[in-house]
Coordinates of N, CA, C and O in Angstrom, one line a residue:
M21 N 105.8 91.8 77.6 CA 106.2 93.1 77.9 C 107.6 93.4 77.4 O 107.8 94.4 76.8
Y22 N 108.5 92.5 77.5 CA 109.9 92.7 77.1 C 110.2 92.0 75.8 O 109.8 90.9 75.6
R23 N 110.8 92.7 74.9 CA 111.3 92.2 73.6 C 112.8 92.2 73.6 O 113.4 93.2 74.0
A24 N 113.4 91.2 73.1 CA 114.9 91.1 73.1 C 115.5 92.3 72.5 O 115.2 92.6 71.3
G25 N 116.4 93.0 73.2 CA 117.1 94.1 72.6 C 116.3 95.4 72.5 O 116.9 96.4 72.0
V26 N 115.1 95.4 72.8 CA 114.3 96.6 72.7 C 113.8 97.1 74.1 O 113.2 96.3 74.8
V27 N 114.1 98.3 74.4 CA 113.7 98.9 75.7 C 112.7 100.0 75.4 O 113.1 101.0 74.8
T28 N 111.5 99.8 75.9 CA 110.5 100.9 75.6 C 110.6 102.0 76.7 O 111.2 101.8 77.7
Q29 N 109.9 103.1 76.4 CA 109.8 104.2 77.3 C 109.2 103.7 78.6 O 109.6 104.1 79.7
R30 N 108.2 102.9 78.5 CA 107.5 102.4 79.8 C 108.5 101.6 80.6 O 108.5 101.7 81.8
E31 N 109.3 100.7 80.0 CA 110.3 99.9 80.7 C 111.3 100.8 81.4 O 111.7 100.6 82.5
R32 N 111.7 101.9 80.7 CA 112.7 102.8 81.3 C 112.1 103.5 82.5 O 112.7 103.7 83.5
L33 N 110.8 103.9 82.4 CA 110.1 104.5 83.5 C 109.9 103.6 84.7 O 110.2 103.9 85.8
L34 N 109.6 102.3 84.4 CA 109.4 101.4 85.5 C 110.8 101.1 86.2 O 110.8 101.0 87.4
T35 N 111.8 101.0 85.4 CA 113.2 100.8 86.0 C 113.6 102.0 86.8 O 114.1 101.9 87.9
E36 N 113.3 103.2 86.4 CA 113.6 104.4 87.1 C 112.8 104.5 88.5 O 113.4 104.7 89.5
I37 N 111.5 104.2 88.4 CA 110.7 104.2 89.6 C 111.1 103.1 90.6 O 111.2 103.3 91.8
G38 N 111.3 101.9 90.0 CA 111.8 100.8 90.8 C 113.1 101.1 91.5 O 113.3 100.8 92.7
G39 N 114.0 101.8 90.8 CA 115.3 102.1 91.4 C 115.2 103.1 92.5 O 115.9 103.0 93.5
R40 N 114.3 104.1 92.3 CA 114.0 105.0 93.4 C 113.4 104.4 94.7 O 113.8 104.7 95.8
I41 N 112.5 103.4 94.4 CA 111.9 102.7 95.6 C 113.0 101.9 96.3 O 113.1 101.9 97.5
L42 N 113.9 101.2 95.5 CA 114.9 100.3 96.1 C 115.9 101.1 96.8 O 116.6 100.6 97.7
A43 N 116.1 102.4 96.5 CA 117.1 103.3 97.1 C 116.6 103.8 98.5 O 117.4 104.3 99.2
L44 N 115.3 103.7 98.7 CA 114.8 104.2 100.0 C 115.3 103.3 101.2 O 115.4 102.1 101.1
R45 N 115.6 104.0 102.2 CA 116.0 103.3 103.4 C 114.8 102.8 104.2 O 113.9 103.5 104.5
S46 N 114.8 101.5 104.4 CA 113.7 100.9 105.2 C 114.2 99.9 106.2 O 115.1 99.1 105.9
R47 N 113.7 100.0 107.4 CA 114.1 99.1 108.4 C 113.2 97.8 108.5 O 113.4 97.0 109.3
G48 N 112.3 97.7 107.6 CA 111.4 96.6 107.6 C 110.6 96.5 106.3 O 111.2 96.6 105.2
V49 N 109.3 96.5 106.5 CA 108.4 96.4 105.3 C 108.3 97.8 104.7 O 108.1 98.8 105.4
L50 N 108.4 97.8 103.4 CA 108.2 99.1 102.7 C 106.9 98.9 101.9 O 106.8 98.0 101.0
C51 N 105.9 99.8 102.1 CA 104.7 99.7 101.4 C 104.6 100.8 100.3 O 105.0 101.9 100.5
V52 N 104.2 100.4 99.1 CA 104.1 101.3 98.0 C 102.6 101.3 97.5 O 102.1 100.2 97.3
G53 N 102.0 102.4 97.5 CA 100.6 102.5 97.0 C 100.5 103.1 95.6 O 101.3 104.0 95.3
V54 N 99.6 102.6 94.8 CA 99.4 103.1 93.5 C 97.9 103.5 93.5 O 97.0 102.7 93.7
D55 N 97.6 104.8 93.2 CA 96.3 105.3 93.2 C 96.0 106.0 91.9 O 96.9 106.4 91.1
G56 N 94.7 106.1 91.5 CA 94.3 106.8 90.3 C 92.9 106.5 90.0 O 92.2 105.8 90.7
V57 N 92.4 107.1 88.9 CA 91.0 106.9 88.5 C 90.8 105.5 87.9 O 91.7 104.8 87.5
D58 N 89.5 105.2 87.9 CA 89.1 103.9 87.3 C 89.7 103.7 85.9 O 89.7 104.6 85.1
R59 N 90.1 102.5 85.6 CA 90.6 102.1 84.3 C 91.8 102.9 83.8 O 92.1 103.0 82.6
A60 N 92.6 103.4 84.7 CA 93.8 104.2 84.4 C 95.0 103.2 84.1 O 96.0 103.7 83.6
G61 N 94.9 102.0 84.6 CA 96.0 101.0 84.4 C 96.8 100.8 85.7 O 98.0 100.4 85.7
K62 N 96.2 101.1 86.9 CA 96.9 101.0 88.2 C 97.3 99.5 88.4 O 98.5 99.3 88.8
S63 N 96.4 98.6 88.2 CA 96.8 97.2 88.4 C 97.9 96.7 87.5 O 98.8 96.0 87.9
T64 N 97.8 97.1 86.2 CA 98.9 96.7 85.3 C 100.2 97.3 85.7 O 101.2 96.6 85.7
F65 N 100.2 98.6 86.0 CA 101.4 99.3 86.5 C 102.0 98.6 87.7 O 103.2 98.3 87.8
A66 N 101.1 98.3 88.7 CA 101.5 97.7 90.0 C 102.1 96.3 89.7 O 103.2 95.9 90.3
D67 N 101.5 95.5 88.8 CA 102.1 94.2 88.4 C 103.5 94.3 87.8 O 104.4 93.6 88.2
E68 N 103.6 95.3 86.9 CA 104.9 95.5 86.2 C 106.0 96.0 87.2 O 107.1 95.6 87.1
L69 N 105.6 96.9 88.0 CA 106.5 97.4 89.0 C 106.9 96.3 90.0 O 108.1 96.2 90.4
G70 N 106.0 95.5 90.4 CA 106.3 94.3 91.2 C 107.3 93.4 90.6 O 108.3 92.9 91.2
Q71 N 107.2 93.2 89.2 CA 108.2 92.4 88.5 C 109.6 93.0 88.6 O 110.6 92.3 88.7
V72 N 109.7 94.4 88.4 CA 111.0 95.1 88.5 C 111.6 94.9 89.9 O 112.8 94.6 90.0
L73 N 110.8 95.1 90.9 CA 111.3 94.9 92.3 C 111.7 93.5 92.6 O 112.8 93.3 93.2
A74 N 110.9 92.5 92.1 CA 111.3 91.1 92.4 C 112.5 90.7 91.6 O 113.3 89.9 92.1
A75 N 112.8 91.3 90.5 CA 114.0 91.1 89.7 C 115.3 91.5 90.5 O 116.4 91.0 90.2
S76 N 115.1 92.4 91.5 CA 116.2 92.9 92.3 C 116.2 92.1 93.6 O 116.8 92.6 94.6
H77 N 115.6 90.9 93.6 CA 115.6 90.0 94.7 C 115.0 90.5 96.0 O 115.4 90.3 97.1
R78 N 113.9 91.3 95.8 CA 113.1 91.8 96.9 C 111.8 91.0 96.9 O 111.3 90.6 95.9
T79 N 111.3 90.7 98.1 CA 110.1 90.0 98.3 C 109.0 91.0 98.0 O 108.9 92.1 98.5
V80 N 108.0 90.6 97.1 CA 106.9 91.5 96.7 C 105.6 90.8 97.0 O 105.4 89.6 96.6
I81 N 104.7 91.5 97.7 CA 103.4 91.0 98.0 C 102.4 92.0 97.3 O 102.5 93.2 97.6
R82 N 101.7 91.5 96.3 CA 100.7 92.4 95.6 C 99.3 92.2 96.1 O 98.8 91.1 96.2
A83 N 98.8 93.3 96.6 CA 97.4 93.3 97.1 C 96.6 94.3 96.4 O 97.1 95.3 95.9
S84 N 95.3 94.0 96.2 CA 94.5 94.9 95.4 C 93.1 95.0 96.1 O 92.6 94.1 96.7
V85 N 92.6 96.2 96.0 CA 91.2 96.5 96.5 C 90.3 96.9 95.4 O 89.4 97.8 95.7
D86 N 90.5 96.4 94.2 CA 89.7 96.8 93.1 C 88.2 96.7 93.3 O 87.4 97.4 92.8
V87 N 87.8 95.7 94.0 CA 86.3 95.4 94.2 C 85.8 95.9 95.6 O 84.7 95.6 95.9
F88 N 86.7 96.6 96.3 CA 86.2 97.1 97.6 C 85.4 98.4 97.4 O 85.8 99.3 96.7
H89 N 84.3 98.5 98.1 CA 83.5 99.7 98.1 C 83.0 99.9 99.5 O 82.5 99.0 100.1
N90 N 83.2 101.1 100.0 CA 82.8 101.4 101.4 C 81.3 101.9 101.3 O 81.0 102.9 100.7
P91 N 80.4 101.1 101.9 CA 79.0 101.4 101.9 C 78.7 102.7 102.6 O 79.3 103.1 103.5

């Protein structure tokens, strides 16, 4: 994802969103949900956002319900 000396628009966006999340006041666990249509890139985005948050020394737990279907 990252190339030395090159910052992509996606990386700037992830940094901006990550910064806004980190600026939120939380007294405990802060949950962030990513929603969207199938194959929109939710899992990829969540993975990348998790990396941004973890780089700020925050504990990140990534959970996915990609294969969950309510009968």
